[in-house]
mmCIF file of C-alpha atoms in Angstrom:
data_model
loop_
_atom_site.group_PDB
_atom_site.id
_atom_site.type_symbol
_atom_site.label_atom_id
_atom_site.label_comp_id
_atom_site.label_asym_id
_atom_site.label_seq_id
_atom_site.Cartn_x
_atom_site.Cartn_y
_atom_site.Cartn_z
ATOM 1 C CA MET A 1 92.966 138.498 151.258
ATOM 2 C CA GLN A 2 89.442 137.106 152.010
ATOM 3 C CA ASP A 3 89.110 136.146 148.613
ATOM 4 C CA MET A 4 93.108 135.153 147.959
ATOM 5 C CA LYS A 5 93.640 131.028 147.146
ATOM 6 C CA ILE A 6 97.146 130.011 148.468
ATOM 7 C CA PHE A 7 98.712 126.922 147.247
ATOM 8 C CA ASP A 8 101.661 125.342 149.015
ATOM 9 C CA THR A 9 103.335 123.150 147.163
ATOM 10 C CA HIS A 10 105.773 121.481 149.452
ATOM 11 C CA ALA A 11 105.497 121.299 152.887
ATOM 12 C CA HIS A 12 106.751 118.736 155.729
ATOM 13 C CA LEU A 13 103.773 118.624 157.909
ATOM 14 C CA GLY A 14 105.074 115.724 159.710
ATOM 15 C CA LEU A 15 108.366 117.236 160.977
ATOM 16 C CA ILE A 16 105.937 120.113 161.918
ATOM 17 C CA ASP A 17 104.646 118.133 165.005
ATOM 18 C CA GLU A 18 104.867 114.534 165.866
ATOM 19 C CA ASP A 19 101.063 114.433 166.963
ATOM 20 C CA PRO A 20 98.730 113.161 164.797
ATOM 21 C CA ILE A 21 95.854 115.488 166.008
ATOM 22 C CA SER A 22 98.568 118.782 166.091
ATOM 23 C CA GLN A 23 99.315 117.696 162.198
ATOM 24 C CA VAL A 24 95.345 118.385 161.188
ATOM 25 C CA ILE A 25 95.181 121.385 163.370
ATOM 26 C CA VAL A 26 98.102 122.955 161.726
ATOM 27 C CA ALA A 27 96.345 122.162 157.880
ATOM 28 C CA ARG A 28 92.879 123.509 159.472
ATOM 29 C CA GLU A 29 94.411 126.527 160.706
ATOM 30 C CA ALA A 30 96.244 127.243 156.606
ATOM 31 C CA MET A 31 92.603 127.263 155.470
ATOM 32 C CA VAL A 32 92.002 130.157 157.999
ATOM 33 C CA LYS A 33 95.054 132.261 156.240
ATOM 34 C CA ASN A 34 93.535 130.891 152.854
ATOM 35 C CA VAL A 35 95.758 127.941 152.088
ATOM 36 C CA VAL A 36 93.166 125.593 150.188
ATOM 37 C CA GLY A 37 95.712 123.289 148.644
ATOM 38 C CA ILE A 38 98.759 121.541 150.106
ATOM 39 C CA VAL A 39 101.259 119.324 149.134
ATOM 40 C CA ASN A 40 102.484 117.253 151.960
ATOM 41 C CA ILE A 41 106.097 115.363 151.076
ATOM 42 C CA CYS A 42 107.573 112.686 152.911
ATOM 43 C CA ASN A 43 111.329 112.042 152.603
ATOM 44 C CA ASN A 44 110.724 108.108 152.915
ATOM 45 C CA LEU A 45 107.984 105.329 152.219
ATOM 46 C CA LYS A 46 108.262 104.435 156.388
ATOM 47 C CA ASP A 47 106.527 107.290 156.888
ATOM 48 C CA PHE A 48 104.131 107.581 154.018
ATOM 49 C CA ARG A 49 101.491 105.358 155.328
ATOM 50 C CA PRO A 50 100.842 106.981 158.559
ATOM 51 C CA LEU A 51 101.229 110.742 157.261
ATOM 52 C CA TYR A 52 98.510 109.810 154.710
ATOM 53 C CA ASP A 53 96.475 107.686 156.889
ATOM 54 C CA ASN A 54 96.204 110.760 159.226
ATOM 55 C CA LEU A 55 96.142 113.409 157.343
ATOM 56 C CA SER A 56 93.824 112.485 154.038
ATOM 57 C CA ILE A 57 90.907 113.885 155.974
ATOM 58 C CA ALA A 58 91.876 117.503 155.576
ATOM 59 C CA ARG A 59 90.093 118.058 152.963
ATOM 60 C CA ASN A 60 93.069 120.751 151.924
ATOM 61 C CA VAL A 61 96.120 118.463 151.790
ATOM 62 C CA TYR A 62 97.443 116.122 148.523
ATOM 63 C CA PHE A 63 100.227 113.979 148.442
ATOM 64 C CA SER A 64 103.243 113.490 146.832
ATOM 65 C CA VAL A 65 105.287 110.274 147.068
ATOM 66 C CA GLY A 66 108.662 109.274 146.710
ATOM 67 C CA ILE A 67 112.383 108.641 148.730
ATOM 68 C CA SER A 68 114.487 112.089 149.356
ATOM 69 C CA PRO A 69 118.236 111.939 148.128
ATOM 70 C CA THR A 70 118.943 112.138 151.897
ATOM 71 C CA GLU A 71 117.064 108.434 152.100
ATOM 72 C CA VAL A 72 117.966 106.562 149.933
ATOM 73 C CA THR A 73 120.184 103.984 151.742
ATOM 74 C CA HIS A 74 116.904 103.064 154.197
ATOM 75 C CA THR A 75 114.764 101.932 151.908
ATOM 76 C CA HIS A 76 113.852 97.891 150.466
ATOM 77 C CA SER A 77 114.615 96.298 147.600
ATOM 78 C CA LYS A 78 110.808 96.657 146.150
ATOM 79 C CA TRP A 79 110.454 100.704 146.406
ATOM 80 C CA GLU A 80 109.391 100.762 143.259
ATOM 81 C CA ASP A 81 106.541 98.839 143.390
ATOM 82 C CA GLU A 82 105.509 100.108 146.290
ATOM 83 C CA ILE A 83 105.495 103.793 144.812
ATOM 84 C CA HIS A 84 103.534 102.397 141.790
ATOM 85 C CA MET A 85 101.122 101.343 144.528
ATOM 86 C CA LEU A 86 100.863 104.515 146.750
ATOM 87 C CA ALA A 87 100.515 106.464 143.597
ATOM 88 C CA GLN A 88 97.393 105.304 143.140
ATOM 89 C CA LEU A 89 95.943 106.521 146.433
ATOM 90 C CA ASN A 90 93.252 109.021 146.425
ATOM 91 C CA LYS A 91 94.936 112.757 146.576
ATOM 92 C CA VAL A 92 98.369 111.337 145.209
ATOM 93 C CA ILE A 93 99.271 113.985 142.773
ATOM 94 C CA ALA A 94 103.009 113.786 142.595
ATOM 95 C CA ILE A 95 106.026 111.714 142.389
ATOM 96 C CA GLY A 96 109.034 113.039 144.865
ATOM 97 C CA GLU A 97 110.954 114.756 146.312
ATOM 98 C CA THR A 98 113.843 112.945 144.364
ATOM 99 C CA GLY A 99 117.356 114.414 142.937
ATOM 100 C CA LEU A 100 120.412 115.193 145.096
ATOM 101 C CA ASP A 101 121.858 116.282 147.995
ATOM 102 C CA ARG A 102 125.544 117.276 147.889
ATOM 103 C CA LYS A 103 125.835 116.881 151.725
ATOM 104 C CA TYR A 104 123.880 113.870 152.997
ATOM 105 C CA GLY A 105 123.465 110.639 151.200
ATOM 106 C CA ASN A 106 125.123 108.464 148.823
ATOM 107 C CA LYS A 107 125.647 109.653 146.001
ATOM 108 C CA ASP A 108 125.999 106.991 143.832
ATOM 109 C CA LEU A 109 122.798 105.416 145.026
ATOM 110 C CA GLN A 110 121.123 109.045 144.672
ATOM 111 C CA VAL A 111 121.917 109.389 141.065
ATOM 112 C CA GLU A 112 120.209 105.710 140.723
ATOM 113 C CA PHE A 113 116.874 106.976 142.683
ATOM 114 C CA PHE A 114 116.892 109.867 140.726
ATOM 115 C CA ILE A 115 116.819 108.584 137.347
ATOM 116 C CA ARG A 116 114.536 105.709 138.312
ATOM 117 C CA HIS A 117 111.942 108.299 139.969
ATOM 118 C CA LEU A 118 111.894 109.925 136.705
ATOM 119 C CA GLU A 119 110.651 106.811 134.763
ATOM 120 C CA ILE A 120 108.043 106.237 136.758
ATOM 121 C CA ALA A 121 106.576 109.517 136.839
ATOM 122 C CA GLU A 122 106.829 108.902 132.960
ATOM 123 C CA LYS A 123 105.143 106.108 133.035
ATOM 124 C CA ILE A 124 101.789 107.557 135.316
ATOM 125 C CA ARG A 125 102.623 110.873 133.918
ATOM 126 C CA TYR A 126 102.861 112.712 137.289
ATOM 127 C CA PRO A 127 104.621 115.441 137.852
ATOM 128 C CA ILE A 128 107.955 115.282 139.947
ATOM 129 C CA ILE A 129 109.500 117.217 142.451
ATOM 130 C CA ILE A 130 113.320 117.693 142.458
ATOM 131 C CA HIS A 131 115.367 118.618 145.474
ATOM 132 C CA ASN A 132 118.799 120.182 144.815
ATOM 133 C CA ARG A 133 121.008 120.945 147.378
ATOM 134 C CA ASP A 134 124.489 122.471 146.077
ATOM 135 C CA VAL A 135 124.066 120.275 142.901
ATOM 136 C CA GLY A 136 122.545 122.073 139.848
ATOM 137 C CA LYS A 137 125.183 121.715 137.613
ATOM 138 C CA GLU A 138 124.521 117.255 138.205
ATOM 139 C CA ILE A 139 120.572 117.497 138.373
ATOM 140 C CA LEU A 140 120.997 119.367 134.810
ATOM 141 C CA GLU A 141 122.856 116.705 133.470
ATOM 142 C CA VAL A 142 120.653 113.499 134.786
ATOM 143 C CA LEU A 143 117.521 115.647 133.570
ATOM 144 C CA ARG A 144 119.448 116.091 129.733
ATOM 145 C CA GLU A 145 120.339 112.899 129.449
ATOM 146 C CA THR A 146 116.788 111.443 130.443
ATOM 147 C CA LYS A 147 114.480 114.196 128.849
ATOM 148 C CA PRO A 148 111.670 113.930 131.215
ATOM 149 C CA THR A 149 108.459 115.307 129.331
ATOM 150 C CA ILE A 150 106.235 115.236 132.324
ATOM 151 C CA PRO A 151 106.392 118.823 134.011
ATOM 152 C CA ILE A 152 109.079 119.149 136.413
ATOM 153 C CA ILE A 153 109.244 121.344 139.781
ATOM 154 C CA LEU A 154 112.378 122.187 141.156
ATOM 155 C CA HIS A 155 111.313 123.044 144.679
ATOM 156 C CA CYS A 156 112.973 124.992 147.268
ATOM 157 C CA TYR A 157 114.519 126.775 144.713
ATOM 158 C CA SER A 158 118.115 127.709 145.022
ATOM 159 C CA GLU A 159 120.363 128.907 142.172
ATOM 160 C CA ASP A 160 120.001 131.611 140.215
ATOM 161 C CA TRP A 161 117.922 133.616 136.899
ATOM 162 C CA ASN A 162 121.033 132.017 134.599
ATOM 163 C CA TYR A 163 119.952 128.819 135.967
ATOM 164 C CA ALA A 164 116.838 128.534 135.200
ATOM 165 C CA GLN A 165 117.178 129.992 131.598
ATOM 166 C CA LYS A 166 119.426 126.806 131.260
ATOM 167 C CA ILE A 167 116.383 124.654 132.222
ATOM 168 C CA LEU A 168 113.822 126.038 130.479
ATOM 169 C CA GLU A 169 115.613 126.289 127.221
ATOM 170 C CA ILE A 170 115.377 122.739 127.609
ATOM 171 C CA PHE A 171 112.297 122.303 129.708
ATOM 172 C CA PRO A 172 110.040 125.225 129.271
ATOM 173 C CA ARG A 173 107.597 123.201 131.215
ATOM 174 C CA ALA A 174 109.927 123.463 134.310
ATOM 175 C CA TYR A 175 108.770 125.292 137.108
ATOM 176 C CA PHE A 176 110.779 126.967 139.820
ATOM 177 C CA SER A 177 108.618 126.575 143.649
ATOM 178 C CA PHE A 178 110.064 129.657 146.271
ATOM 179 C CA THR A 179 110.611 129.503 149.509
ATOM 180 C CA GLY A 180 110.412 131.724 152.590
ATOM 181 C CA SER A 181 114.220 132.269 151.727
ATOM 182 C CA VAL A 182 113.575 134.204 148.848
ATOM 183 C CA THR A 183 112.698 137.331 151.903
ATOM 184 C CA TYR A 184 116.088 137.815 152.851
ATOM 185 C CA LYS A 185 118.746 140.742 151.845
ATOM 186 C CA THR A 186 121.072 138.301 151.279
ATOM 187 C CA ALA A 187 119.061 136.663 148.483
ATOM 188 C CA LYS A 188 119.914 138.840 145.980
ATOM 189 C CA LYS A 189 120.891 135.942 143.144
ATOM 190 C CA LEU A 190 117.346 134.251 144.284
ATOM 191 C CA GLN A 191 115.164 137.533 144.192
ATOM 192 C CA GLU A 192 116.716 138.129 140.766
ATOM 193 C CA ALA A 193 115.587 134.737 139.867
ATOM 194 C CA ALA A 194 112.189 135.472 141.353
ATOM 195 C CA MET A 195 111.649 138.742 139.529
ATOM 196 C CA HIS A 196 112.748 137.358 135.729
ATOM 197 C CA ILE A 197 111.567 133.742 135.927
ATOM 198 C CA PRO A 198 108.396 134.036 133.787
ATOM 199 C CA GLU A 199 105.210 133.762 135.616
ATOM 200 C CA GLU A 200 103.806 130.761 133.989
ATOM 201 C CA ASN A 201 106.266 129.205 135.826
ATOM 202 C CA LEU A 202 106.527 130.215 139.036
ATOM 203 C CA LEU A 203 105.427 128.307 142.292
ATOM 204 C CA VAL A 204 105.404 128.933 145.685
ATOM 205 C CA GLU A 205 105.892 126.888 148.747
ATOM 206 C CA SER A 206 106.335 126.483 151.958
ATOM 207 C CA GLU A 207 108.925 124.180 153.245
ATOM 208 C CA CYS A 208 107.801 123.622 156.744
ATOM 209 C CA PRO A 209 108.688 123.628 159.119
ATOM 210 C CA PHE A 210 111.953 125.144 157.557
ATOM 211 C CA MET A 211 112.724 128.064 155.336
ATOM 212 C CA ILE A 212 110.801 130.598 157.436
ATOM 213 C CA PRO A 213 110.314 133.959 155.823
ATOM 214 C CA SER A 214 112.396 136.537 157.288
ATOM 215 C CA LEU A 215 109.950 138.783 159.246
ATOM 216 C CA LEU A 216 109.368 135.310 161.724
ATOM 217 C CA LYS A 217 112.789 134.460 161.983
ATOM 218 C CA GLY A 218 113.370 132.160 164.763
ATOM 219 C CA LYS A 219 110.102 130.777 164.531
ATOM 220 C CA ARG A 220 109.371 127.231 163.438
ATOM 221 C CA ASN A 221 107.621 127.848 159.690
ATOM 222 C CA LYS A 222 104.324 126.717 158.534
ATOM 223 C CA PRO A 223 101.895 126.664 155.326
ATOM 224 C CA GLY A 224 100.104 129.584 157.135
ATOM 225 C CA TYR A 225 102.811 131.482 157.060
ATOM 226 C CA LEU A 226 103.207 131.335 153.426
ATOM 227 C CA HIS A 227 101.534 134.689 152.274
ATOM 228 C CA TYR A 228 104.375 136.388 153.775
ATOM 229 C CA THR A 229 106.524 134.426 150.284
ATOM 230 C CA ILE A 230 103.999 136.071 148.207
ATOM 231 C CA GLU A 231 103.596 139.164 149.117
ATOM 232 C CA HIS A 232 107.606 139.715 148.533
ATOM 233 C CA ILE A 233 107.290 138.399 145.707
ATOM 234 C CA ALA A 234 104.904 140.562 144.392
ATOM 235 C CA ALA A 235 106.942 143.495 145.575
ATOM 236 C CA LEU A 236 109.971 141.845 143.402
ATOM 237 C CA ARG A 237 108.191 141.659 140.779
ATOM 238 C CA GLU A 238 105.967 144.986 141.385
ATOM 239 C CA SER A 239 102.584 143.617 141.112
ATOM 240 C CA ASP A 240 100.177 143.180 144.135
ATOM 241 C CA LYS A 241 100.093 140.443 146.226
ATOM 242 C CA GLU A 242 96.157 138.990 144.669
ATOM 243 C CA SER A 243 97.728 138.903 141.349
ATOM 244 C CA ILE A 244 100.208 136.692 142.387
ATOM 245 C CA ALA A 245 98.533 134.726 144.276
ATOM 246 C CA GLU A 246 96.076 133.908 141.372
ATOM 247 C CA VAL A 247 98.979 133.107 139.106
ATOM 248 C CA LEU A 248 100.850 130.970 141.683
ATOM 249 C CA PHE A 249 97.343 129.237 142.368
ATOM 250 C CA ASN A 250 96.663 128.456 139.535
ATOM 251 C CA ASN A 251 100.070 127.608 138.115
ATOM 252 C CA ALA A 252 99.695 125.099 141.074
ATOM 253 C CA CYS A 253 96.354 123.780 140.192
ATOM 254 C CA LYS A 254 97.676 123.523 136.828
ATOM 255 C CA VAL A 255 100.553 121.634 137.320
ATOM 256 C CA PHE A 256 99.139 119.364 139.885
ATOM 257 C CA GLY A 257 96.122 118.912 138.113
ATOM 258 C CA VAL A 258 93.599 119.889 140.886
ATOM 259 C CA THR A 259 91.709 122.516 141.815
ATOM 260 C CA PRO A 260 91.430 123.067 145.440
ATOM 261 C CA SER A 261 88.333 124.952 147.000
ATOM 262 C CA SER A 262 87.908 127.096 149.630
#
C-alpha cells in the first residue's frame, strides 16, 4: 500500500463540502491514502472558477471543464467560448463531463451540447469525459456519428461487457472508468465488464460524494476511499491490488498527459 499510487479520474470535491478549507483538506487527506491525482469535475461553468481558484493550490488536484447534461438549460450563449478560455488554465486536462441523461435535463439540448463538447475536445486535443444515465444506445449513436479521434472516457461505467465490446470495436482508445458501484453483490453485469475489459482500457474513479464502495455504505464518498474499489477490481480479475493499481494509475497518466508525484 505504501508504494501504491492512485489516480481518481472523476471527483466532485465541491459537492463533498461547500467550505473551501474542507475541500482542500479532503484533497490532502487523499494524499495520505496514496491518491496522488484527482480530476475535479464541475457540472456547470458558474461553479468552475471558484473551485479552481480554491483547489488549484492542492498539488494532487487537476480539473476538467464542461457542462453536465443535467445543466444544459442553466448556462449562457457564450459557453463554448468560456470553455475554450478555461481549458487554457494550468492543470485543466480534460473536457467534460458531457453526455446524455435520461432522468434530468432537456434531451434535445443534451445532444447538441454533447456534440459541441466533442468538437471542442477534438479541436484542442483533450480527452473527453462522458456521462451516461440509461442512454447507452443514444451515446453510441452520437459517437458513431461524430467519430472522435481523441480519447473518450466513459465515466461511472454502468453498462455490461457486451456494450464495452461495441465501443471498443469502433474506439479502441476508449476508457471505462469504474466506481464503488462495482463492489456491490448485485452488480453482476458490471463486474463481468470489469473482469473482461482489456487492462489498457481501465480507469477508476470515486465519483465522490456518490458511489460509495459497499463496505462503507451509508457514508459520503471521498477520493481516499478509492482503494476499496481497486481491491475489488483486483479480486475480480484475479490479480493483486498493487498490480492493478499500477495499471490504473499508468492508464490515467497516459489519457490525461500528466504524471502526478507522491
